[in-house]
């Protein structure tokens, strides 16, 4: 059965869609033993055993492979150096290269860098892969896990778009049928090359005490709300903040089970930090509690023609020109004044064990994707 890419279609042609996770592990073993554990982890997940197929008509889907196209490397460089090189080398997702795992040795500790294309899953999915690797290192065979995709059947049970929006999207799709086209792997590689010729990720790592930060989270505010408020107080301007929302119902499998909301807010200088934090936190959770807003982006993207979604990314980066694509790019904030200024995310509680036989996870660093249409 083909598993079509609908709600996450924007990830297909997005040139900066990479998730990174750095895992420090105490306990030493040979490089080949780590390679074997990583390859067993790949084999244990449908997502890492799949490739992406694009049909002539514009649809795209996951196709199960007999062997994984995901890669393993041994490298002596820092994880930041590796990421900055890897991001410029497009993933061959049509061959199943959805994850690259790197092993380095640092201060007698093993360090795994997992650099993944977002189509393989969300941040929680990478934690599932990490657990499978750790199980493999300890001699345990990880169990096979199928991939659950968020589709329209799932979404219809949760929320729905307003009638006016549904009718407008049908009209847009009919127009696209007349003026649009389907895109190819050549376009996939072209947009990646064009974007990364003039971009490079900047990664700065700072360590804070979560317990100390939580002391500042009054009246039920979360760390996410605190961080957003802290960012906003450094500017007097109104900002659009994008926030991923976990909608995962299957904690076992690798896939994308994340929605997203955005809020437009401004730090009010005539109020205290605690008052601003309370205002921003309430605004975030007002959006999340509204199920139609919580699932809006997935419902919206799932109703658009897949190749039209592709065209919006290509239009944004100068790889394609079309009046309808340009109009939709403006409406969706890819170009123009309605774009997202800031994105803040975290994995919340990491719900995998620390200890695996003689091996222990000492630290995990999550580096989320910074989509290409934000500054």
Coordinates of C-alpha atoms in Angstrom, one line a residue:
X1 CA 0.0 0.0 0.0
X2 CA 1.4 3.4 -1.0
X3 CA 1.6 5.9 1.8
X4 CA 1.1 9.3 0.2
X5 CA 2.7 12.5 1.4
X6 CA 0.0 15.1 1.9
X7 CA 0.0 17.1 5.1
X8 CA 3.8 17.1 5.2
X9 CA 4.2 17.9 1.5
X10 CA 6.1 21.1 2.1
X11 CA 9.0 19.1 3.5
X12 CA 9.6 17.5 0.1
X13 CA 11.1 20.6 -1.7
X14 CA 12.0 22.6 1.5
X15 CA 15.9 22.9 1.2
X16 CA 16.4 23.5 4.9
X17 CA 14.4 20.7 6.5
X18 CA 17.0 18.9 8.5
X19 CA 16.7 17.7 12.1
X20 CA 19.9 17.0 14.1
X21 CA 20.4 15.2 17.4
X22 CA 23.7 14.9 19.2
X23 CA 23.9 12.0 21.7
X24 CA 26.8 11.5 24.1
X25 CA 27.2 7.9 25.3
X26 CA 29.4 6.6 28.1
X27 CA 30.8 3.1 27.5
X28 CA 33.1 2.1 24.6
X29 CA 32.7 -0.4 21.9
X30 CA 34.2 -0.9 18.4
X31 CA 33.2 1.3 15.5
X32 CA 31.8 -1.8 13.7
X33 CA 29.7 -2.7 16.7
X34 CA 28.2 0.9 16.5
X35 CA 27.7 0.5 12.8
X36 CA 25.8 -2.8 13.3
X37 CA 23.6 -1.2 16.0
X38 CA 22.7 1.7 13.8
X39 CA 21.9 -0.5 10.8
X40 CA 19.7 -2.7 13.0
X41 CA 17.9 0.5 14.2
X42 CA 17.3 1.5 10.5
X43 CA 15.9 -2.0 9.8
X44 CA 13.6 -1.7 12.8
X45 CA 11.6 1.2 11.4
X46 CA 9.5 1.5 8.3
X47 CA 10.4 5.1 7.9
X48 CA 14.2 4.4 7.6
X49 CA 13.4 1.4 5.3
X50 CA 11.5 3.6 2.8
X51 CA 12.3 5.8 -0.1
X52 CA 10.4 8.7 -1.6
X53 CA 8.8 8.1 -5.1
X54 CA 7.4 11.0 -7.2
X55 CA 4.8 10.1 -9.7
X56 CA 4.5 11.8 -13.1
X57 CA 1.2 13.5 -12.1
X58 CA 2.7 15.2 -9.1
X59 CA 1.9 12.8 -6.2
X60 CA 4.6 11.5 -3.9
X61 CA 4.7 8.5 -1.5
X62 CA 6.8 6.4 0.7
X63 CA 7.9 3.0 -0.8
X64 CA 9.2 0.2 1.4
X65 CA 12.7 -1.0 0.4
X66 CA 14.4 -4.4 1.0
X67 CA 17.4 -2.6 2.5
X68 CA 17.8 0.8 4.1
X69 CA 19.2 3.7 2.1
X70 CA 20.2 5.5 5.3
X71 CA 23.9 6.0 5.9
X72 CA 26.5 5.6 8.7
X73 CA 29.9 7.4 8.9
X74 CA 32.8 7.5 11.3
X75 CA 34.1 11.1 11.6
X76 CA 36.7 12.8 13.8
X77 CA 35.4 16.4 13.4
X78 CA 33.0 18.4 15.6
X79 CA 29.3 17.9 15.2
X80 CA 28.9 21.5 14.1
X81 CA 31.4 21.1 11.3
X82 CA 29.7 17.9 10.2
X83 CA 26.3 19.5 10.1
X84 CA 27.5 22.5 8.1
X85 CA 28.9 20.2 5.5
X86 CA 26.1 17.7 5.5
X87 CA 23.4 20.3 5.0
X88 CA 24.9 21.4 1.8
X89 CA 24.8 17.8 0.4
X90 CA 21.2 17.1 -0.5
X91 CA 19.8 13.8 0.8
X92 CA 19.1 11.3 -1.9
X93 CA 15.6 10.6 -0.6
X94 CA 14.6 8.9 -3.8
X95 CA 17.1 6.2 -2.9
X96 CA 16.1 6.1 0.7
X97 CA 18.8 8.3 2.2
X98 CA 16.6 9.9 4.9
X99 CA 19.1 9.7 7.8
X100 CA 22.9 10.1 8.1
X101 CA 24.4 8.9 11.4
X102 CA 27.9 9.9 12.3
X103 CA 30.0 8.5 15.1
X104 CA 32.8 10.5 16.7
X105 CA 34.9 9.9 19.8
X106 CA 35.2 12.8 22.3
X107 CA 36.9 12.6 25.7
X108 CA 36.5 8.8 25.9
X109 CA 32.8 9.1 25.1
X110 CA 31.0 8.0 22.0
X111 CA 29.1 10.8 20.3
X112 CA 26.4 10.1 17.8
X113 CA 25.2 12.8 15.4
X114 CA 21.9 11.9 13.7
X115 CA 21.3 14.3 10.8
X116 CA 17.9 13.5 9.3
X117 CA 15.5 14.7 6.6
X118 CA 12.2 15.8 8.1
X119 CA 10.3 13.4 5.9
X120 CA 11.7 10.5 8.1
X121 CA 9.9 12.0 11.1
X122 CA 9.7 14.6 13.8
X123 CA 12.0 15.1 16.8
X124 CA 10.3 12.4 18.8
X125 CA 11.0 10.0 15.9
X126 CA 14.7 10.7 16.2
X127 CA 14.5 9.7 19.9
X128 CA 12.8 6.4 18.9
X129 CA 15.8 5.8 16.5
X130 CA 18.2 6.7 19.3
X131 CA 16.6 4.1 21.6
X132 CA 16.8 1.5 18.9
X133 CA 20.5 2.2 18.5
X134 CA 21.1 1.9 22.3
X135 CA 19.1 -1.3 22.5
X136 CA 21.3 -2.7 19.7
X137 CA 24.5 -1.7 21.5
X138 CA 23.3 -3.6 24.6
X139 CA 22.6 -6.7 22.6
X140 CA 18.8 -6.3 22.4
X141 CA 17.1 -6.7 19.0
X142 CA 14.8 -3.6 18.4
X143 CA 11.2 -4.4 17.4
X144 CA 10.0 -3.5 14.0
X145 CA 7.7 -0.4 14.0
X146 CA 5.4 0.6 11.1
X147 CA 5.0 4.3 10.1
X148 CA 1.8 6.1 10.9
X149 CA 1.0 9.1 8.7
X150 CA -1.3 11.9 9.6
X151 CA -3.9 11.9 6.8
X152 CA -7.3 13.4 6.1
X153 CA -9.2 10.5 7.8
X154 CA -7.3 11.2 11.0
X155 CA -7.8 15.0 10.8
X156 CA -11.5 14.8 10.0
X157 CA -12.0 13.2 13.4
X158 CA -10.2 16.1 15.1
X159 CA -11.2 19.3 13.3
X160 CA -12.3 20.8 10.0
X161 CA -11.6 23.9 7.9
X162 CA -14.3 26.5 7.6
X163 CA -16.5 26.1 4.6
X164 CA -15.3 29.3 3.0
X165 CA -11.7 28.1 3.2
X166 CA -12.5 24.7 1.8
X167 CA -14.3 26.3 -1.2
X168 CA -11.4 28.8 -1.7
X169 CA -8.9 25.9 -1.8
X170 CA -11.0 24.0 -4.3
X171 CA -11.0 27.1 -6.5
X172 CA -7.2 27.4 -6.2
X173 CA -6.7 23.8 -7.1
X174 CA -8.9 24.0 -10.2
X175 CA -6.9 27.0 -11.3
X176 CA -3.7 25.2 -10.7
X177 CA -4.8 22.3 -12.9
X178 CA -5.0 24.8 -15.7
X179 CA -1.8 26.8 -15.2
X180 CA 0.5 24.6 -13.1
X181 CA 2.8 21.6 -13.6
X182 CA 4.3 18.7 -11.8
X183 CA 7.9 18.9 -10.7
X184 CA 10.8 16.4 -10.8
X185 CA 14.0 15.4 -8.9
X186 CA 15.9 17.9 -11.0
X187 CA 13.8 20.6 -9.3
X188 CA 14.5 19.1 -5.9
X189 CA 18.2 19.3 -6.4
X190 CA 18.0 22.7 -8.0
X191 CA 16.3 24.4 -5.1
X192 CA 18.7 22.8 -2.6
X193 CA 21.7 24.0 -4.6
X194 CA 20.4 27.5 -5.0
X195 CA 19.5 28.0 -1.3
X196 CA 22.7 26.6 0.1
X197 CA 25.0 28.5 -2.2
X198 CA 24.2 31.6 -0.1
X199 CA 23.3 30.1 3.3
X200 CA 25.0 28.3 6.1
X201 CA 23.6 27.3 9.5
X202 CA 24.9 29.1 12.6
X203 CA 24.8 26.9 15.7
X204 CA 25.5 28.3 19.1
X205 CA 25.2 26.0 22.2
X206 CA 24.6 27.4 25.6
X207 CA 23.8 25.4 28.7
X208 CA 21.2 26.5 31.3
X209 CA 19.7 24.8 34.4
X210 CA 16.1 23.8 33.5
X211 CA 15.2 23.9 37.2
X212 CA 16.5 27.5 37.5
X213 CA 14.6 28.6 34.4
X214 CA 11.4 26.9 35.7
X215 CA 11.6 29.0 38.8
X216 CA 10.7 32.0 36.6
X217 CA 7.7 30.2 35.0
X218 CA 4.9 31.6 37.2
X219 CA 1.2 30.7 37.1
X220 CA 1.7 27.5 35.0
X221 CA 3.7 29.0 32.2
X222 CA 6.0 26.6 30.3
X223 CA 9.6 26.9 29.4
X224 CA 8.6 27.5 25.8
X225 CA 6.5 30.5 26.8
X226 CA 9.4 31.7 29.0
X227 CA 11.9 31.5 26.1
X228 CA 9.6 33.2 23.7
X229 CA 9.0 36.1 26.2
X230 CA 12.7 36.4 26.8
X231 CA 13.4 36.6 23.0
X232 CA 10.7 39.2 22.5
X233 CA 11.8 41.5 25.2
X234 CA 15.0 42.1 23.2
X235 CA 13.0 43.9 20.5
X236 CA 10.3 46.5 20.5
X237 CA 8.7 45.2 17.3
X238 CA 5.8 42.9 16.9
X239 CA 6.9 39.4 15.9
X240 CA 5.3 36.3 14.4
X241 CA 6.3 33.3 16.4
X242 CA 5.9 29.7 15.0
X243 CA 5.5 26.9 17.5
X244 CA 5.3 23.2 16.8
X245 CA 2.5 21.3 18.5
X246 CA 2.8 17.6 19.4
X247 CA -0.2 15.7 18.2
X248 CA 1.4 12.3 18.5
X249 CA -0.9 9.4 19.4
X250 CA 1.5 6.7 18.5
X251 CA 4.6 6.9 20.7
X252 CA 6.3 3.9 19.1
X253 CA 6.8 4.6 15.4
X254 CA 8.9 7.1 13.4
X255 CA 6.8 9.6 11.4
X256 CA 5.7 13.2 11.4
X257 CA 3.0 13.7 14.1
X258 CA 3.4 17.4 14.7
X259 CA 1.2 20.3 13.8
X260 CA 2.0 24.0 14.3
X261 CA 0.6 27.3 15.4
X262 CA 1.8 30.9 15.1
X263 CA 1.1 33.9 17.2
X264 CA 1.7 37.6 16.5
X265 CA 2.8 39.3 19.7
X266 CA 4.9 42.2 21.1
X267 CA 6.6 42.6 24.4
X268 CA 4.9 45.4 26.3
X269 CA 7.5 47.6 27.9
X270 CA 5.0 49.1 30.3
X271 CA 4.4 45.7 31.9
X272 CA 6.7 43.5 33.9
X273 CA 8.4 40.4 32.5
X274 CA 6.0 38.2 34.5
X275 CA 3.0 40.0 33.1
X276 CA 4.3 39.7 29.5
X277 CA 5.0 36.0 30.2
X278 CA 1.4 35.5 31.4
X279 CA -0.1 37.3 28.4
X280 CA 2.1 35.3 25.8
X281 CA 1.5 32.0 27.6
X282 CA -2.3 32.5 27.5
X283 CA -2.2 33.5 23.8
X284 CA -0.3 30.3 23.0
X285 CA -2.7 28.0 24.8
X286 CA -5.7 29.8 23.5
X287 CA -4.5 28.7 20.1
X288 CA -3.7 25.1 21.1
X289 CA -7.1 24.6 22.9
X290 CA -8.9 25.7 19.7
X291 CA -8.8 22.4 17.8
X292 CA -9.5 24.0 14.5
X293 CA -6.4 26.2 14.9
X294 CA -4.3 23.4 16.4
X295 CA -4.8 21.3 13.3
X296 CA -5.3 24.1 10.8
X297 CA -1.9 24.0 9.0
X298 CA -2.2 20.2 8.4
X299 CA -5.8 20.5 7.2
X300 CA -4.9 23.4 4.9
X301 CA -1.8 21.8 3.4
X302 CA -3.6 18.5 3.0
X303 CA -6.3 20.2 0.8
X304 CA -3.8 21.9 -1.5
X305 CA -2.7 20.3 -4.8
X306 CA 0.6 18.6 -4.0
X307 CA 2.5 20.1 -6.9
X308 CA 1.1 23.5 -6.0
X309 CA 2.8 23.1 -2.6
X310 CA 6.0 22.3 -4.4
X311 CA 5.7 25.3 -6.6
X312 CA 5.4 27.6 -3.6
X313 CA 8.8 26.6 -2.3
X314 CA 10.3 26.8 -5.8
X315 CA 8.8 30.2 -6.3
X316 CA 10.1 31.4 -3.0
X317 CA 13.7 30.6 -4.0
X318 CA 13.6 31.8 -7.6
X319 CA 13.5 28.3 -9.2
X320 CA 10.0 28.7 -10.7
X321 CA 7.7 31.6 -11.7
X322 CA 3.9 31.5 -11.6
X323 CA 1.4 34.1 -10.6
X324 CA -0.7 31.7 -8.6
X325 CA 2.3 30.2 -6.8
X326 CA 3.5 33.7 -5.9
X327 CA 0.1 34.7 -4.6
X328 CA -0.1 31.6 -2.4
X329 CA 3.5 32.1 -1.2
X330 CA 2.4 35.5 0.0
X331 CA -0.8 34.2 1.7
X332 CA 1.2 31.5 3.5
X333 CA 4.0 33.8 4.7
X334 CA 6.8 32.3 2.5
X335 CA 7.3 35.8 1.0
X336 CA 6.2 39.3 1.9
X337 CA 5.4 40.8 5.3
X338 CA 3.4 37.9 6.8
X339 CA 6.4 35.6 7.2
X340 CA 7.4 34.0 10.5
X341 CA 10.1 35.9 12.4
X342 CA 10.9 33.3 15.1
X343 CA 10.5 29.6 15.8
X344 CA 10.8 28.1 19.2
X345 CA 10.6 24.4 20.0
X346 CA 11.8 21.7 22.4
X347 CA 11.2 18.0 22.9
X348 CA 9.6 18.5 26.3
X349 CA 10.3 15.4 28.4
X350 CA 12.6 12.9 26.8
X351 CA 10.8 9.7 27.4
X352 CA 13.5 7.1 26.7
X353 CA 15.7 5.4 29.3
X354 CA 19.2 6.6 30.1
X355 CA 20.8 3.2 30.8
X356 CA 21.2 0.3 28.4
X357 CA 23.3 -2.5 29.9
X358 CA 26.9 -1.1 30.2
X359 CA 26.0 2.0 28.1
X360 CA 24.4 5.2 29.3
X361 CA 23.1 8.3 27.5
X362 CA 24.8 11.2 29.2
X363 CA 23.5 14.1 27.2
X364 CA 21.2 14.8 24.2
X365 CA 21.2 18.0 22.2
X366 CA 18.3 18.6 19.8
X367 CA 18.8 21.0 16.9
X368 CA 15.4 21.6 15.1
X369 CA 15.2 22.6 11.4
X370 CA 15.2 26.3 10.5
X371 CA 13.0 26.5 7.5
X372 CA 14.3 28.4 4.5
X373 CA 11.7 31.2 4.3
X374 CA 12.6 32.7 7.7
X375 CA 15.4 35.0 8.5

